[in-house]
Amino acid sequence: MMPSAPLTLVNGAVQDTLPGLDRGLQYGDGVFRTVRVHRGRPQWWATHMCKLAEDADRLAIPAPPSAVWEREVDTLLATAPAECVLKLILTRGTGPRGYRPAAQPEPTRIVQVSDWPANIEAVAARGAVVHLCALRLAEQPRLAGIKHLNRLENVLATLEWPPGEADEGLMLDPSGRVVCGVSSNVFLVRQGRLLTPRLSRCGVAGVARQQVLALAAQLKLPASESDIGLDELLTADEVFLTNSLIRLWPVARLGERHWGEPRLAAELRRLLDDAA
Amino acid sequence: MMPSAPLTLVNGAVQDTLPGLDRGLQYGDGVFRTVRVHRGRPQWWATHMCKLAEDADRLAIPAPPSAVWEREVDTLLATAPAECVLKLILTRGTGPRGYRPAAQPEPTRIVQVSDWPANIEAVAARGAVVHLCALRLAEQPRLAGIKHLNRLENVLATLEWPPGEADEGLMLDPSGRVVCGVSSNVFLVRQGRLLTPRLSRCGVAGVARQQVLALAAQLKLPASESDIGLDELLTADEVFLTNSLIRLWPVARLGERHWGEPRLAAELRRLLDDAA
């Protein structure tokens, strides 16, 4: 009889629990990555490893070498479906009571596999319907860009629309500038140029966003990070969302604004999809 | 033979682990309380229960009735030292992948007991040395006042000073207004009046803060919540910090500013200490 596939490794051991005193739980004191597994291989792996190390470094959490993650990911993927979602979590581990971390933290690694979401290709084909969130992202430069475990703003934002009524939410900062989707980054296309919000005050700088910027450079497509008002977004030729799972979703509708057939976005998605 | 005291209950069961997929870990999606146990009884229990329910409600997490917590706390305290720290955590439980919560969340309850901190009375007697934190608290009205599990700002703030060099850190908002200590609330005394920062944009509204305000009302001591600049704090007659464990610490020094023997703060601490 086939053993059922292990779902979670904690510090390399097959288990689905972690210490209740872990600082990941107590304070959201950690970082994570969500990775697409395609044909049995994690896409954009090197970039994910690099970003995980950078994020951990900004929080002064010692990150394990990528070889450690790779061994654990290989173990899990050996029995996982060829198309699935990989989540890596790195927390500062346990420690004494209180906010101050242990002098020599022993981080906790968690690797989880879950099912591939059913709707990703369908939304890519028809274009995403986007809800404009009322909740504004707070500005915290010390945490901006980091994919950390303090995600209550994102959780509360999803409660603004019933499931099925929109595919994603768009989030603004307190001044009304566009920041990102609830779980994606956002780009707009204007006269053949790509624009994406600067993420120095809030938002997560995703790996797919980085891939799009790299791809643009490769294609000699002008692209820049800047402050983007909602009006600018609404008058763009095309708008699209990115993250590691969806890769790229053209936006079909935001409130009353409808966009037609995507041209550049559709082309970029094809190119992204083939990237390792 | 005496069984060794259980340290943690998760949903009423003696265990020290929780599901790795718990949203408390994945997103910091939950709230908590830190409670002083004095002579075997949790101090300010009714207020803690009330605040826990209020905080959970603001995040749309269904809170269990206090009788459920009480049963679990009684179980743990039966074998715990008469002076100890109780921590209650309520998370939104597990759920499908992604930020959107389950339609009917089944929250996770965690109750933990830990040792009473050694230095509380000593610092209360000599006065606290306070570090002025460079990290500014971000303004998020939707989360302001709530004791939630997104505490990376507090964690990073503690890294600003070496242990032993200060007893607490003072945190400002982006405009330079005083908000709170890293794990306490702050009050100042000016001409017999109490002032404490308004917490509508950031900070945690602690139970000890509420007790001090209630005590002031009882004593007919004028007290108000308002915007407080750092200058105002530095020129105050007395400054003190509050939380459920320390109850009240007079501040002896902040940067170059030294305060003399506390008068009102010392009196308030005596009165607070006797409160159930």
XYZ file of C-alpha atoms in Angstrom:
552
model
C 0.000 0.000 0.000
C 1.262 3.489 -0.853
C 1.881 5.634 2.208
C -0.144 8.809 2.017
C 1.985 11.813 1.043
C 3.394 13.828 3.946
C 1.853 17.287 3.888
C 4.205 19.170 6.164
C 7.793 19.044 7.324
C 8.798 20.974 10.440
C 12.578 21.303 10.745
C 12.895 18.366 8.396
C 10.651 15.998 10.345
C 7.359 14.726 8.956
C 4.793 16.297 11.283
C 1.953 18.733 11.022
C 2.346 20.533 14.315
C 4.771 23.057 15.730
C 5.606 24.253 19.254
C 2.840 26.465 20.648
C 5.538 28.814 21.938
C 6.958 29.412 18.466
C 7.395 33.123 17.790
C 5.836 32.651 14.373
C 2.574 32.120 16.212
C 3.116 34.450 19.132
C 4.181 37.516 17.145
C 4.047 36.639 13.442
C 7.840 36.745 13.800
C 8.897 35.195 10.510
C 8.774 35.255 6.725
C 7.320 32.983 4.062
C 7.272 32.091 0.376
C 4.515 30.666 -1.793
C 5.958 28.729 -4.721
C 4.356 27.214 -7.806
C 5.331 23.603 -8.453
C 5.012 22.918 -12.172
C 5.828 19.542 -13.724
C 7.237 18.512 -10.365
C 9.663 21.433 -10.082
C 9.437 24.664 -8.045
C 9.318 27.583 -10.495
C 11.613 30.593 -9.937
C 13.325 28.669 -7.126
C 16.609 30.616 -7.062
C 14.756 33.925 -6.834
C 12.516 32.606 -4.053
C 15.563 31.462 -2.086
C 17.245 34.797 -2.597
C 14.167 36.769 -1.518
C 13.610 34.529 1.522
C 17.191 35.161 2.666
C 16.856 38.927 2.070
C 13.564 39.138 3.957
C 14.915 37.073 6.875
C 17.995 39.282 6.979
C 15.888 42.445 7.273
C 14.250 40.910 10.363
C 17.612 39.641 11.683
C 16.443 36.028 11.456
C 19.309 33.703 10.460
C 18.208 31.908 7.274
C 19.304 28.332 6.628
C 21.282 27.672 3.410
C 19.107 26.849 0.403
C 20.502 23.298 0.349
C 18.593 22.639 3.580
C 15.311 23.812 2.043
C 16.038 21.880 -1.143
C 16.487 18.599 0.681
C 13.183 19.086 2.475
C 11.338 20.225 -0.636
C 12.650 17.187 -2.545
C 11.358 14.916 0.208
C 7.884 16.414 0.037
C 7.710 16.655 -3.736
C 8.660 12.996 -4.149
C 5.095 12.040 -3.241
C 3.253 15.253 -4.198
C 1.290 15.933 -7.404
C 3.333 17.411 -10.276
C 1.225 20.576 -10.097
C 0.868 21.865 -6.547
C 1.621 24.750 -4.183
C 4.655 24.813 -1.943
C 4.754 27.079 1.067
C 7.955 27.746 2.993
C 7.786 29.429 6.395
C 10.798 30.524 8.413
C 10.138 31.743 11.946
C 12.527 32.979 14.625
C 11.756 29.769 16.561
C 10.986 29.604 20.254
C 12.581 31.766 22.912
C 12.038 33.317 26.320
C 8.726 35.089 27.076
C 8.384 38.612 25.645
C 9.083 40.449 22.418
C 12.868 40.363 22.710
C 14.255 37.467 20.644
C 16.724 34.961 22.019
C 20.332 36.117 21.542
C 20.991 33.063 19.347
C 17.650 32.221 17.748
C 17.108 28.715 16.408
C 14.670 29.333 13.557
C 11.849 26.975 12.678
C 11.492 25.786 9.071
C 8.098 24.690 7.831
C 7.513 23.267 4.365
C 3.947 22.553 3.281
C 2.406 21.194 0.113
C -1.161 21.955 -0.876
C -3.438 21.421 -3.879
C -3.112 23.495 -6.989
C -5.949 26.098 -7.028
C -8.574 25.175 -9.627
C -9.404 28.627 -11.030
C -6.048 30.123 -11.988
C -6.074 29.391 -15.744
C -9.757 30.270 -16.113
C -9.274 33.717 -14.558
C -6.142 34.267 -16.659
C -8.228 33.568 -19.783
C -11.249 35.745 -18.937
C -9.440 38.458 -16.970
C -9.705 39.188 -13.264
C -12.555 41.065 -11.615
C -11.036 43.293 -8.946
C -12.618 44.802 -5.828
C -11.290 48.174 -4.645
C -10.580 47.677 -0.933
C -11.677 50.268 1.617
C -8.941 49.178 4.040
C -5.802 51.223 3.414
C -2.384 49.652 3.971
C -0.413 51.290 6.778
C 2.985 52.747 5.932
C 5.839 50.999 7.716
C 9.111 51.405 5.811
C 10.863 48.939 8.129
C 8.562 46.136 6.951
C 7.777 47.339 3.424
C 8.529 44.819 0.696
C 9.026 41.917 3.116
C 6.802 38.844 2.831
C 6.464 38.514 6.599
C 3.899 36.737 8.755
C 2.079 39.902 9.926
C -0.754 39.714 7.431
C -3.861 40.864 9.291
C -4.409 43.727 6.848
C -4.601 41.236 3.977
C -6.938 38.978 5.957
C -9.298 41.843 6.828
C -9.242 43.081 3.225
C -10.557 39.724 1.930
C -13.578 40.080 4.215
C -14.712 43.114 2.189
C -16.176 41.092 -0.679
C -18.063 37.782 -0.743
C -16.176 34.879 -2.343
C -17.053 34.659 -6.018
C -17.845 38.360 -6.398
C -14.264 39.297 -7.264
C -11.021 37.433 -7.923
C -8.754 39.845 -6.070
C -8.798 43.102 -4.088
C -6.788 46.225 -4.903
C -5.179 48.015 -1.980
C -4.247 51.683 -1.625
C -2.046 53.464 0.889
C -3.421 56.142 3.239
C -2.782 58.843 0.597
C -4.758 56.916 -2.023
C -1.771 55.661 -4.026
C -2.039 52.180 -5.520
C 0.099 49.614 -3.654
C -0.797 46.042 -4.616
C -3.446 43.374 -4.718
C -4.350 41.550 -1.501
C -2.120 38.661 -2.585
C -0.534 40.010 -5.759
C 1.453 42.883 -7.226
C -0.029 45.222 -9.781
C 1.286 46.634 -13.080
C -0.195 49.016 -15.568
C 0.600 49.466 -19.230
C 0.540 52.933 -20.782
C 1.706 53.546 -24.345
C 3.842 50.426 -24.308
C 5.494 51.234 -20.960
C 5.172 49.186 -17.775
C 4.585 50.896 -14.447
C 4.384 49.288 -11.021
C 4.103 50.868 -7.567
C 7.252 51.607 -5.615
C 7.097 49.461 -2.453
C 9.222 51.444 -0.030
C 6.395 52.296 2.395
C 4.125 49.236 2.315
C 3.257 46.169 0.252
C 5.131 42.976 -0.548
C 7.707 42.871 -3.354
C 6.827 39.539 -4.931
C 9.020 37.228 -6.955
C 6.649 37.290 -9.952
C 6.868 41.108 -9.956
C 10.640 40.788 -10.079
C 10.346 38.283 -12.948
C 8.145 40.664 -14.931
C 10.637 43.494 -14.425
C 13.485 41.202 -15.531
C 11.491 40.056 -18.543
C 10.748 43.665 -19.499
C 14.475 44.453 -19.389
C 15.143 41.420 -21.590
C 12.497 42.574 -24.085
C 13.822 46.161 -23.943
C 10.385 47.230 -22.744
C 10.578 50.436 -20.673
C 9.482 49.715 -17.096
C 9.623 51.720 -13.899
C 8.628 51.706 -10.244
C 6.876 54.874 -9.147
C 4.034 56.442 -7.172
C 0.806 55.616 -8.976
C -2.538 57.264 -8.285
C -5.811 55.403 -8.707
C -6.740 57.715 -11.610
C -3.574 56.726 -13.432
C -4.473 53.092 -13.009
C -8.049 53.605 -14.208
C -6.855 55.358 -17.384
C -4.159 52.778 -18.199
C -4.295 50.823 -21.465
C -3.963 47.531 -19.592
C -3.684 46.500 -15.956
C -2.403 43.163 -14.700
C -1.691 41.364 -11.442
C 1.198 39.051 -10.642
C 2.142 36.465 -8.062
C 4.021 33.189 -8.098
C 0.894 31.063 -8.444
C -1.176 33.049 -10.948
C 2.009 34.316 -12.647
C -0.027 37.039 -14.400
C -3.715 37.850 -14.518
C -4.926 40.579 -16.878
C -7.521 42.728 -15.117
C -10.883 42.762 -16.898
C -12.760 44.995 -14.480
C -12.206 47.274 -11.497
C -15.447 48.827 -10.251
C -17.086 50.398 -13.314
C -13.944 50.350 -15.419
C -13.745 47.546 -17.992
C -10.656 46.724 -20.024
C -10.753 45.004 -23.411
C -8.667 42.094 -24.691
C -5.177 42.278 -23.136
C -2.314 42.455 -25.643
C 0.950 43.029 -23.834
C -0.264 41.272 -20.664
C -1.232 38.162 -22.631
C 2.166 38.071 -24.325
C 4.025 38.540 -21.027
C 2.049 35.711 -19.435
C 3.058 33.309 -22.201
C 6.707 34.215 -21.746
C 6.543 34.023 -17.936
C 4.930 30.652 -18.035
C 7.849 29.096 -19.835
C 10.426 30.544 -17.449
C 12.162 28.193 -15.036
C 4.420 11.126 42.490
C 3.239 14.580 41.487
C 2.665 14.928 37.757
C 4.732 17.766 36.353
C 2.625 20.833 35.653
C 1.198 21.046 32.137
C 2.536 24.181 30.483
C 0.105 24.551 27.611
C -3.447 23.643 26.732
C -4.528 23.761 23.093
C -8.322 23.654 22.746
C -8.468 22.211 26.222
C -6.053 19.346 25.609
C -2.697 19.120 27.371
C -0.216 19.521 24.539
C 2.481 21.927 23.537
C 2.017 21.908 19.776
C -0.544 23.273 17.372
C -1.406 22.610 13.719
C 1.230 24.050 11.384
C -1.591 25.302 9.179
C -3.088 27.392 11.959
C -3.788 30.930 10.766
C -2.264 32.262 13.971
C 1.054 31.122 12.555
C 0.404 31.731 8.878
C -0.889 35.292 9.160
C -0.760 36.307 12.827
C -4.528 35.992 12.534
C -5.533 36.147 16.176
C -5.484 38.031 19.467
C -3.937 37.433 22.860
C -3.878 38.439 26.522
C -1.063 38.412 29.058
C -2.411 38.040 32.578
C -0.766 38.302 35.979
C -1.497 35.394 38.299
C -1.195 36.610 41.891
C -1.803 34.343 44.890
C -3.065 31.746 42.470
C -5.683 34.011 40.851
C -5.649 35.862 37.518
C -5.767 39.601 38.260
C -8.253 41.820 36.370
C -9.781 38.675 34.869
C -13.183 40.126 33.932
C -11.557 43.030 32.112
C -9.196 40.690 30.262
C -12.141 38.528 29.146
C -14.041 41.587 28.011
C -11.078 42.985 26.057
C -10.335 39.599 24.469
C -13.927 39.363 23.222
C -13.859 42.962 21.929
C -10.556 42.446 20.107
C -11.720 39.160 18.566
C -14.936 40.828 17.470
C -13.039 43.587 15.656
C -11.253 40.871 13.655
C -14.503 38.908 13.168
C -13.113 35.935 15.103
C -15.830 34.212 17.138
C -14.685 34.243 20.776
C -15.547 31.353 23.090
C -17.506 32.208 26.256
C -15.336 33.090 29.249
C -16.501 29.921 31.038
C -14.505 27.901 28.484
C -11.339 29.870 29.207
C -11.979 29.686 32.939
C -12.189 25.907 32.931
C -8.886 25.686 31.069
C -7.165 28.292 33.206
C -8.314 26.477 36.362
C -6.823 23.249 35.017
C -3.460 24.867 34.375
C -3.359 26.903 37.573
C -4.079 23.835 39.712
C -0.442 22.813 39.314
C 1.158 26.196 38.548
C 3.051 28.438 41.001
C 0.874 30.986 42.856
C 2.782 33.811 41.120
C 3.084 33.239 37.393
C 2.178 34.572 33.945
C -0.819 33.355 32.008
C -1.017 33.883 28.278
C -4.225 33.325 26.342
C -4.122 33.169 22.544
C -7.173 32.962 20.308
C -6.528 32.363 16.602
C -8.955 31.993 13.713
C -7.931 28.313 13.543
C -7.100 26.448 10.374
C -8.769 26.936 7.013
C -8.286 26.676 3.274
C -5.077 28.089 1.712
C -4.981 31.863 1.251
C -5.861 34.983 3.218
C -9.635 34.513 3.064
C -10.859 32.900 6.298
C -13.155 29.876 6.357
C -16.821 30.867 6.268
C -17.318 29.221 9.666
C -13.964 29.492 11.430
C -13.215 27.115 14.287
C -10.877 29.186 16.449
C -7.920 27.738 18.300
C -7.537 28.463 22.019
C -4.103 28.323 23.574
C -3.475 28.796 27.289
C 0.106 28.915 28.510
C 1.689 29.359 31.907
C 5.184 30.740 32.331
C 7.444 31.854 35.172
C 6.942 35.145 36.905
C 9.607 37.618 35.644
C 12.265 38.243 38.290
C 12.840 41.971 37.857
C 9.380 43.528 38.057
C 9.402 44.689 41.679
C 13.012 45.877 41.512
C 12.328 48.118 38.508
C 9.138 49.398 40.132
C 11.219 50.424 43.182
C 14.105 52.117 41.340
C 12.139 53.438 38.345
C 12.415 52.312 34.735
C 15.150 53.339 32.336
C 13.525 53.911 28.938
C 15.052 53.821 25.457
C 13.520 56.119 22.831
C 12.896 53.841 19.827
C 13.870 54.946 16.336
C 11.240 52.656 14.794
C 7.961 54.526 14.414
C 4.658 52.668 14.744
C 2.638 52.607 11.520
C -0.858 54.077 11.614
C -3.572 51.505 10.958
C -6.891 52.556 12.486
C -8.441 49.164 11.676
C -5.969 47.442 14.009
C -5.320 50.243 16.515
C -5.962 49.332 20.139
C -6.227 45.584 19.427
C -3.810 43.168 21.115
C -3.395 41.089 17.952
C -0.683 38.665 16.881
C 0.957 40.991 14.287
C 3.747 42.211 16.527
C 6.809 42.523 14.299
C 7.118 46.241 15.050
C 7.424 45.467 18.751
C 9.935 42.679 18.064
C 12.127 44.917 15.891
C 11.934 47.733 18.440
C 13.441 45.515 21.169
C 16.469 44.929 18.951
C 17.369 48.607 19.229
C 18.924 48.357 22.689
C 21.016 45.613 24.296
C 19.300 43.725 27.131
C 20.140 45.363 30.439
C 20.682 48.829 28.981
C 17.029 49.822 29.341
C 13.914 48.308 30.873
C 11.519 49.358 28.137
C 11.369 51.255 24.841
C 9.150 54.253 24.090
C 7.468 54.280 20.684
C 6.311 57.262 18.631
C 4.039 57.458 15.609
C 5.281 58.771 12.231
C 4.411 62.363 13.259
C 6.455 62.066 16.450
C 3.532 61.721 18.838
C 4.006 59.433 21.850
C 2.068 56.150 21.479
C 3.176 53.552 24.025
C 6.009 51.451 25.361
C 7.069 48.365 23.405
C 5.021 46.216 25.783
C 3.302 48.822 27.942
C 1.112 51.901 27.873
C 2.402 55.273 28.973
C 0.951 58.007 31.193
C 2.215 61.379 32.195
C 1.354 63.487 35.205
C 1.167 67.260 34.896
C -0.096 69.436 37.741
C -2.016 66.569 39.261
C -3.677 65.552 35.958
C -3.155 62.239 34.159
C -2.635 62.178 30.394
C -2.280 59.129 28.170
C -2.063 58.857 24.379
C -5.223 58.369 22.388
C -4.879 54.980 20.646
C -7.101 55.398 17.589
C -4.300 55.147 14.996
C -1.826 52.668 16.514
C -0.810 51.038 19.776
C -2.467 48.518 22.054
C -5.065 49.613 24.601
C -3.989 47.517 27.580
C -6.054 46.334 30.513
C -3.725 47.983 33.049
C -4.201 51.308 31.227
C -7.944 50.838 31.569
C -7.524 50.054 35.282
C -5.518 53.230 35.827
C -8.186 55.309 34.087
C -10.888 53.638 36.204
C -8.861 54.218 39.359
C -8.383 57.887 38.436
C -12.152 58.273 38.029
C -12.649 56.656 41.440
C -10.124 59.033 43.024
C -11.673 61.999 41.168
C -8.292 62.586 39.546
C -8.681 64.380 36.199
C -7.487 62.092 33.390
C -7.718 62.307 29.629
C -6.674 60.601 26.405
C -5.119 62.944 23.876
C -2.353 63.546 21.349
C 0.907 63.923 23.259
C 4.128 65.240 21.800
C 7.515 64.025 23.013
C 8.249 67.505 24.415
C 5.148 67.312 26.538
C 6.271 64.002 27.930
C 9.785 65.269 28.654
C 8.438 68.229 30.605
C 5.897 66.204 32.608
C 6.125 66.081 36.405
C 6.025 62.277 36.372
C 5.871 59.599 33.682
C 4.841 56.008 34.212
C 4.294 52.809 32.238
C 1.572 50.210 32.715
C 0.848 46.652 31.720
C -0.817 43.687 33.358
C 2.431 42.207 34.625
C 4.334 45.270 35.816
C 1.051 47.009 36.765
C 2.870 50.354 36.958
C 6.500 51.353 36.597
C 7.496 54.945 37.321
C 9.963 56.158 34.700
C 13.291 57.269 36.183
C 15.046 58.187 32.942
C 14.388 58.700 29.238
C 17.522 59.675 27.328
C 19.017 62.636 29.235
C 15.845 63.390 31.163
C 15.796 62.164 34.763
C 12.756 62.223 37.003
C 12.910 62.352 40.795
C 11.018 60.296 43.359
C 7.547 59.471 41.981
C 4.647 60.640 44.128
C 1.373 60.047 42.350
C 2.762 57.059 40.401
C 3.895 55.350 43.591
C 0.499 55.876 45.189
C -1.342 54.581 42.114
C 0.827 51.473 42.033
C -0.046 50.635 45.635
C -3.750 50.991 44.877
C -3.536 49.008 41.619
C -1.701 46.185 43.296
C -4.540 45.497 45.664
C -7.178 45.454 42.925
C -8.719 42.128 41.970
